[in-house]
Amino acid sequence: MLWLTWRQHRAQILVTGGLLLALGLLLLVSGLRAGAYVAEHAPPGCPGPGAACLEVNSALYEDFYNPVYLVFGLLPFLGSGLIGAFWGAPLLATEFERGTATLAWTQSVSVGRWLAVKLAVLGAVVVTAALALSAMIGLWLNVFQDALGDRRFHDGVFSVVGVVPAAWWLFAFMLGAAAGTFFRRTLAAMAVTVAAIALTVPVIFFSRDAYAEPVRTVTAEWSALFSGDGKVVDQAWVDPAGREARDQPSGVCPPPSGLPAQSERAQRLVEECLIGKGYRMAVYHHPPTRFWRFQWTETGILLTAALTLGGLTAARTLHRRS
């Protein structure tokens, strides 16, 4: 069964391995170039949070981090969609469509074992590939940590580091397998799988902040809204009496003359004026210490869904056989 599984699915395995290798080379080249730039242009003690490092930090972000991030930032949807459509959906749908499942069931291998080997072996390969992807991106992020901070909690990064990518890919794989056994047509199963993933990704994305109650921090530091390594959920103004208001207080600090009212500089001066008059900012956020808590929470949700889909796949396949 293992040899047969390899023969049937070696194309997917080799293509996926090739894509991971290409992405790994991209990350490696990017990291080496960023390291060379730091060695050549960074002042002593940089990159880092100091004011002297602002130019170096900005260059690392704009020239080295952001171009590659735009590539792997699509992986939360694109990676899961490809795994579900090209690994999961054809797994059983193609067998039913071509009638090869019936041939396999007439051999000495039982239906249960035939299905278990397919799901277990290919599921393990999918999980291994996702963890390899996570490890590569994690090592690449370490190159930029001094300049940009710990970005693992940021939107677009959270789903491709840690253990969450393995849970997403396994869920997509099981979703495709379930679609294949229910629809028994490869193209139909692929379409349903991609549509279901397209609905699931935003649901999980917008539910992530609810994994725990946000921490409320009242601060006079403007940069506290943006410089933390955790995840900012919301913010509000707090007046000197302690009352919160989502909108910026009006009529307290007029816009400075000579600057457009909506310019970044004018807004910054108004906000500094408000803070000088006793106003503060209430920041609702998840600290970076919650990263692994959120990782395991999302992994648990997706693994539960994957196991449920695996059970439905097995029940449907065995029912058709009987």
Coordinates of C-alpha atoms in Angstrom, one line a residue:
M1 CA 0.0 0.0 0.0
L2 CA 2.8 2.4 0.8
W3 CA 4.4 1.8 -2.6
L4 CA 1.1 2.2 -4.4
T5 CA 0.4 5.4 -2.5
W6 CA 3.8 6.8 -3.6
R7 CA 3.2 5.8 -7.2
Q8 CA -0.2 7.4 -7.3
H9 CA 0.7 10.7 -5.6
R10 CA 4.4 11.2 -6.3
A11 CA 3.6 14.1 -8.7
Q12 CA 2.0 16.1 -5.9
I13 CA 4.8 15.3 -3.5
L14 CA 7.5 16.3 -5.9
V15 CA 5.8 19.5 -7.0
T16 CA 5.1 20.5 -3.4
G17 CA 8.7 19.7 -2.4
G18 CA 9.9 21.8 -5.4
L19 CA 7.8 24.8 -4.4
L20 CA 9.1 24.6 -0.8
L21 CA 12.6 24.4 -2.0
A22 CA 12.1 27.5 -4.2
L23 CA 10.5 29.4 -1.3
G24 CA 13.4 28.3 0.9
L25 CA 16.0 29.6 -1.6
L26 CA 14.1 32.9 -1.8
L27 CA 14.1 33.2 2.0
L28 CA 17.8 32.2 2.2
V29 CA 18.9 34.8 -0.4
S30 CA 16.8 37.5 1.2
G31 CA 18.2 36.7 4.7
L32 CA 21.8 36.7 3.4
R33 CA 21.3 40.0 1.5
A34 CA 19.8 41.6 4.6
G35 CA 22.8 40.4 6.7
A36 CA 25.2 41.7 4.2
Y37 CA 23.5 45.1 4.1
V38 CA 23.6 45.3 7.9
A39 CA 27.3 44.4 8.0
E40 CA 28.1 47.1 5.4
H41 CA 25.8 50.0 6.3
A42 CA 24.6 49.7 9.9
P43 CA 26.1 52.0 12.5
P44 CA 27.4 50.3 15.7
G45 CA 24.5 48.9 17.8
C46 CA 22.2 48.7 14.8
P47 CA 19.7 47.4 13.8
G48 CA 17.8 48.1 17.0
P49 CA 15.2 50.4 18.6
G50 CA 17.5 53.4 18.9
A51 CA 16.9 56.6 16.9
A52 CA 20.3 56.1 15.1
C53 CA 18.9 52.9 13.6
L54 CA 15.8 54.3 12.0
E55 CA 17.3 54.5 8.5
V56 CA 18.7 51.0 8.7
N57 CA 15.5 49.6 10.1
S58 CA 13.5 51.3 7.4
A59 CA 15.8 50.0 4.6
L60 CA 15.6 46.4 6.0
Y61 CA 11.8 46.6 6.0
E62 CA 11.3 48.2 2.6
D63 CA 14.0 46.5 0.6
F64 CA 14.3 43.1 2.2
Y65 CA 11.4 42.2 4.4
N66 CA 8.4 43.6 2.7
P67 CA 9.0 42.2 -0.9
V68 CA 9.3 38.6 0.5
Y69 CA 6.4 39.1 2.9
L70 CA 4.2 39.9 -0.1
V71 CA 5.0 36.4 -1.4
F72 CA 4.4 34.4 1.7
G73 CA 1.6 36.7 3.0
L74 CA -0.7 34.9 0.5
L75 CA 0.1 31.5 1.9
P76 CA -2.7 31.3 4.6
F77 CA -5.3 31.1 1.8
L78 CA -3.2 30.1 -1.2
G79 CA -1.3 27.3 0.5
S80 CA -4.4 25.8 2.1
G81 CA -6.3 26.1 -1.2
L82 CA -3.7 24.3 -3.2
I83 CA -3.4 21.5 -0.6
G84 CA -7.1 21.1 -0.5
A85 CA -7.7 21.3 -4.2
F86 CA -4.7 19.3 -5.5
W87 CA -4.0 16.9 -2.6
G88 CA -7.3 16.3 -0.8
A89 CA -9.9 16.6 -3.5
P90 CA -8.4 14.2 -6.1
L91 CA -7.5 11.7 -3.4
L92 CA -10.8 9.8 -3.5
A93 CA -12.7 11.6 -6.2
T94 CA -10.3 10.4 -8.8
E95 CA -10.5 6.8 -7.6
F96 CA -14.3 6.9 -7.7
E97 CA -14.4 8.7 -11.1
R98 CA -12.1 6.2 -12.8
G99 CA -13.4 3.1 -11.0
T100 CA -10.0 2.2 -9.6
A101 CA -11.3 2.2 -6.1
T102 CA -13.5 -0.8 -6.9
L103 CA -10.4 -2.6 -8.4
A104 CA -8.5 -1.9 -5.2
W105 CA -11.3 -3.2 -3.0
T106 CA -11.3 -6.6 -4.9
Q107 CA -7.7 -7.2 -3.8
S108 CA -6.6 -8.5 -0.4
V109 CA -6.5 -5.0 1.1
S110 CA -9.6 -4.1 3.1
V111 CA -11.5 -0.9 2.4
G112 CA -10.6 0.4 5.9
R113 CA -6.9 -0.2 5.5
W114 CA -6.9 1.2 1.9
L115 CA -8.5 4.4 3.2
A116 CA -6.5 4.6 6.4
V117 CA -3.1 4.3 4.6
K118 CA -4.1 7.0 2.1
L119 CA -5.3 9.5 4.7
A120 CA -2.5 8.8 7.2
V121 CA 0.4 8.7 4.9
L122 CA -0.5 11.7 2.8
G123 CA -1.8 13.6 5.8
A124 CA 1.6 13.0 7.5
V125 CA 3.4 14.3 4.4
V126 CA 1.2 17.4 4.3
V127 CA 1.9 18.1 8.0
T128 CA 5.6 17.6 7.5
A129 CA 5.6 20.0 4.6
A130 CA 3.7 22.7 6.5
L131 CA 6.1 22.4 9.5
A132 CA 9.1 22.7 7.1
L133 CA 7.5 25.9 5.7
S134 CA 7.0 27.2 9.2
A135 CA 10.6 26.5 10.2
M136 CA 12.0 28.3 7.2
I137 CA 9.9 31.4 7.7
G138 CA 10.7 31.4 11.4
L139 CA 14.4 31.4 10.7
W140 CA 14.0 34.1 8.1
L141 CA 12.0 36.3 10.6
N142 CA 14.9 36.0 13.1
V143 CA 17.1 38.0 10.7
F144 CA 14.8 41.0 11.1
Q145 CA 13.9 40.7 14.7
D146 CA 16.3 43.4 16.0
A147 CA 15.1 45.9 13.4
L148 CA 11.3 45.1 13.3
G149 CA 10.6 43.3 16.5
D150 CA 8.8 40.0 17.0
R151 CA 6.3 40.0 14.1
R152 CA 5.0 36.5 14.6
F153 CA 1.7 37.9 16.0
H154 CA 1.1 40.2 13.1
D155 CA -1.7 39.6 10.6
G156 CA -0.4 37.6 7.6
V157 CA 2.5 36.1 9.6
F158 CA 0.7 34.3 12.4
S159 CA -0.8 31.7 10.1
V160 CA 2.6 30.7 8.5
V161 CA 4.7 30.2 11.7
G162 CA 4.5 27.9 14.7
V163 CA 2.2 24.9 14.5
V164 CA -0.8 26.6 12.9
P165 CA 0.3 26.0 9.3
A166 CA 0.3 22.2 9.9
A167 CA -3.3 22.4 11.2
W168 CA -4.4 24.6 8.3
W169 CA -3.0 22.3 5.7
L170 CA -4.3 19.1 7.4
F171 CA -7.7 20.7 7.6
A172 CA -7.6 21.6 3.9
F173 CA -6.4 18.1 3.0
M174 CA -9.3 16.4 5.0
L175 CA -11.8 18.9 3.6
G176 CA -10.8 18.0 0.0
A177 CA -10.9 14.3 0.8
A178 CA -14.4 14.7 2.3
A179 CA -15.5 16.6 -0.8
G180 CA -14.1 13.9 -3.0
T181 CA -16.0 11.1 -1.3
F182 CA -19.3 13.1 -1.3
F183 CA -19.2 14.4 -4.8
R184 CA -17.2 11.7 -6.5
R185 CA -16.1 14.1 -9.3
T186 CA -12.6 15.6 -9.1
L187 CA -13.5 19.1 -10.5
A188 CA -16.6 19.4 -8.4
A189 CA -14.6 18.4 -5.3
M190 CA -11.9 20.9 -6.1
A191 CA -14.4 23.7 -6.6
V192 CA -16.2 22.9 -3.3
T193 CA -12.9 22.7 -1.4
V194 CA -11.6 26.0 -2.6
A195 CA -15.0 27.7 -1.9
A196 CA -15.1 26.2 1.6
I197 CA -11.5 27.4 2.4
A198 CA -12.3 30.8 1.0
L199 CA -15.1 31.0 3.5
T200 CA -13.2 29.5 6.4
V201 CA -10.1 31.7 6.2
P202 CA -11.8 35.0 6.9
V203 CA -14.0 33.4 9.6
I204 CA -10.9 32.2 11.5
F205 CA -9.0 35.4 10.8
F206 CA -11.7 37.7 12.2
S207 CA -12.4 35.3 15.2
R208 CA -8.7 35.2 16.3
D209 CA -9.0 38.2 18.6
A210 CA -11.7 36.4 20.6
Y211 CA -9.3 33.6 21.6
A212 CA -8.7 35.6 24.8
E213 CA -9.9 38.9 26.5
P214 CA -7.7 41.7 25.3
V215 CA -5.5 43.5 27.9
R216 CA -6.3 47.1 28.4
T217 CA -3.4 49.5 28.8
V218 CA -3.8 53.2 29.3
T219 CA -0.7 55.1 28.1
A220 CA 0.5 58.5 27.2
E221 CA 3.1 57.1 24.7
W222 CA 2.0 57.6 21.1
S223 CA 4.3 54.9 19.9
A224 CA 2.8 52.3 22.3
L225 CA 0.0 51.8 19.8
F226 CA 2.3 50.6 17.1
S227 CA 5.7 49.5 18.6
G228 CA 4.6 46.5 20.6
D229 CA 5.4 43.0 19.5
G230 CA 1.9 41.8 20.3
K231 CA -1.4 42.4 18.5
V232 CA -3.4 45.7 18.9
V233 CA -7.1 45.0 18.9
D234 CA -8.6 48.4 19.5
Q235 CA -7.8 51.8 20.9
A236 CA -9.7 54.8 22.4
W237 CA -9.1 58.2 23.9
V238 CA -9.4 58.6 27.6
D239 CA -10.2 62.1 28.9
P240 CA -8.8 63.5 32.2
A241 CA -11.9 62.3 34.0
G242 CA -11.4 58.7 32.8
R243 CA -14.2 58.5 30.2
E244 CA -13.4 56.7 27.0
A245 CA -14.3 57.9 23.5
R246 CA -13.4 56.2 20.3
D247 CA -13.2 59.4 18.3
Q248 CA -10.5 62.0 18.8
P249 CA -11.7 64.8 21.1
S250 CA -12.6 67.9 19.1
G251 CA -12.4 71.5 20.1
V252 CA -9.6 70.9 22.6
C253 CA -6.5 71.2 20.4
P254 CA -7.1 73.0 17.1
P255 CA -5.0 72.0 14.1
P256 CA -1.7 73.9 13.8
S257 CA -1.7 76.7 11.3
G258 CA 0.3 76.3 8.1
L259 CA -0.3 72.6 7.8
P260 CA -3.1 70.7 6.1
A261 CA -5.4 69.5 8.9
Q262 CA -5.4 65.9 7.6
S263 CA -1.6 65.7 7.2
E264 CA 0.3 63.2 9.4
R265 CA 2.4 65.9 10.9
A266 CA -0.7 68.0 11.9
Q267 CA -2.4 64.9 13.4
R268 CA 0.7 64.1 15.4
L269 CA 0.9 67.6 16.8
V270 CA -2.8 67.6 17.8
E271 CA -2.4 64.2 19.5
E272 CA 0.7 65.5 21.4
C273 CA -1.3 68.5 22.5
L274 CA -4.1 66.3 23.8
I275 CA -1.7 64.2 25.8
G276 CA -0.1 67.4 27.2
K277 CA -3.6 68.3 28.5
G278 CA -4.1 65.1 30.3
Y279 CA -5.7 62.9 27.7
R280 CA -4.5 59.3 27.4
M281 CA -4.9 56.4 25.0
A282 CA -6.5 53.1 26.0
V283 CA -4.9 50.3 24.0
Y284 CA -6.7 46.9 23.9
H285 CA -4.1 44.4 22.9
H286 CA -2.8 40.8 23.1
P287 CA 0.7 40.7 24.5
P288 CA 3.4 38.7 22.7
T289 CA 3.4 36.1 25.6
R290 CA 0.0 34.9 24.3
F291 CA 1.5 33.8 21.0
W292 CA 1.6 30.1 21.8
R293 CA -1.7 30.2 23.6
F294 CA -3.3 31.5 20.4
Q295 CA -1.3 29.1 18.2
W296 CA -2.6 26.0 20.2
T297 CA -6.2 27.4 20.3
E298 CA -6.3 27.8 16.6
T299 CA -4.6 24.5 16.0
G300 CA -7.2 22.8 18.3
I301 CA -10.1 24.3 16.4
L302 CA -8.6 23.2 13.0
L303 CA -7.6 19.7 14.2
T304 CA -11.1 19.1 15.5
A305 CA -12.5 20.1 12.2
A306 CA -10.0 17.9 10.4
L307 CA -10.8 14.9 12.5
T308 CA -14.5 15.4 12.0
L309 CA -14.0 15.6 8.2
G310 CA -11.8 12.5 8.4
G311 CA -14.6 10.7 10.2
L312 CA -17.2 11.8 7.7
T313 CA -14.9 10.6 4.9
A314 CA -14.4 7.2 6.4
A315 CA -18.1 6.8 7.1
R316 CA -19.2 7.9 3.6
T317 CA -16.6 5.7 1.9
L318 CA -17.5 2.6 4.0
H319 CA -21.2 3.2 3.5
R320 CA -20.7 3.3 -0.3
R321 CA -18.7 0.1 -0.2
S322 CA -21.4 -1.7 1.8

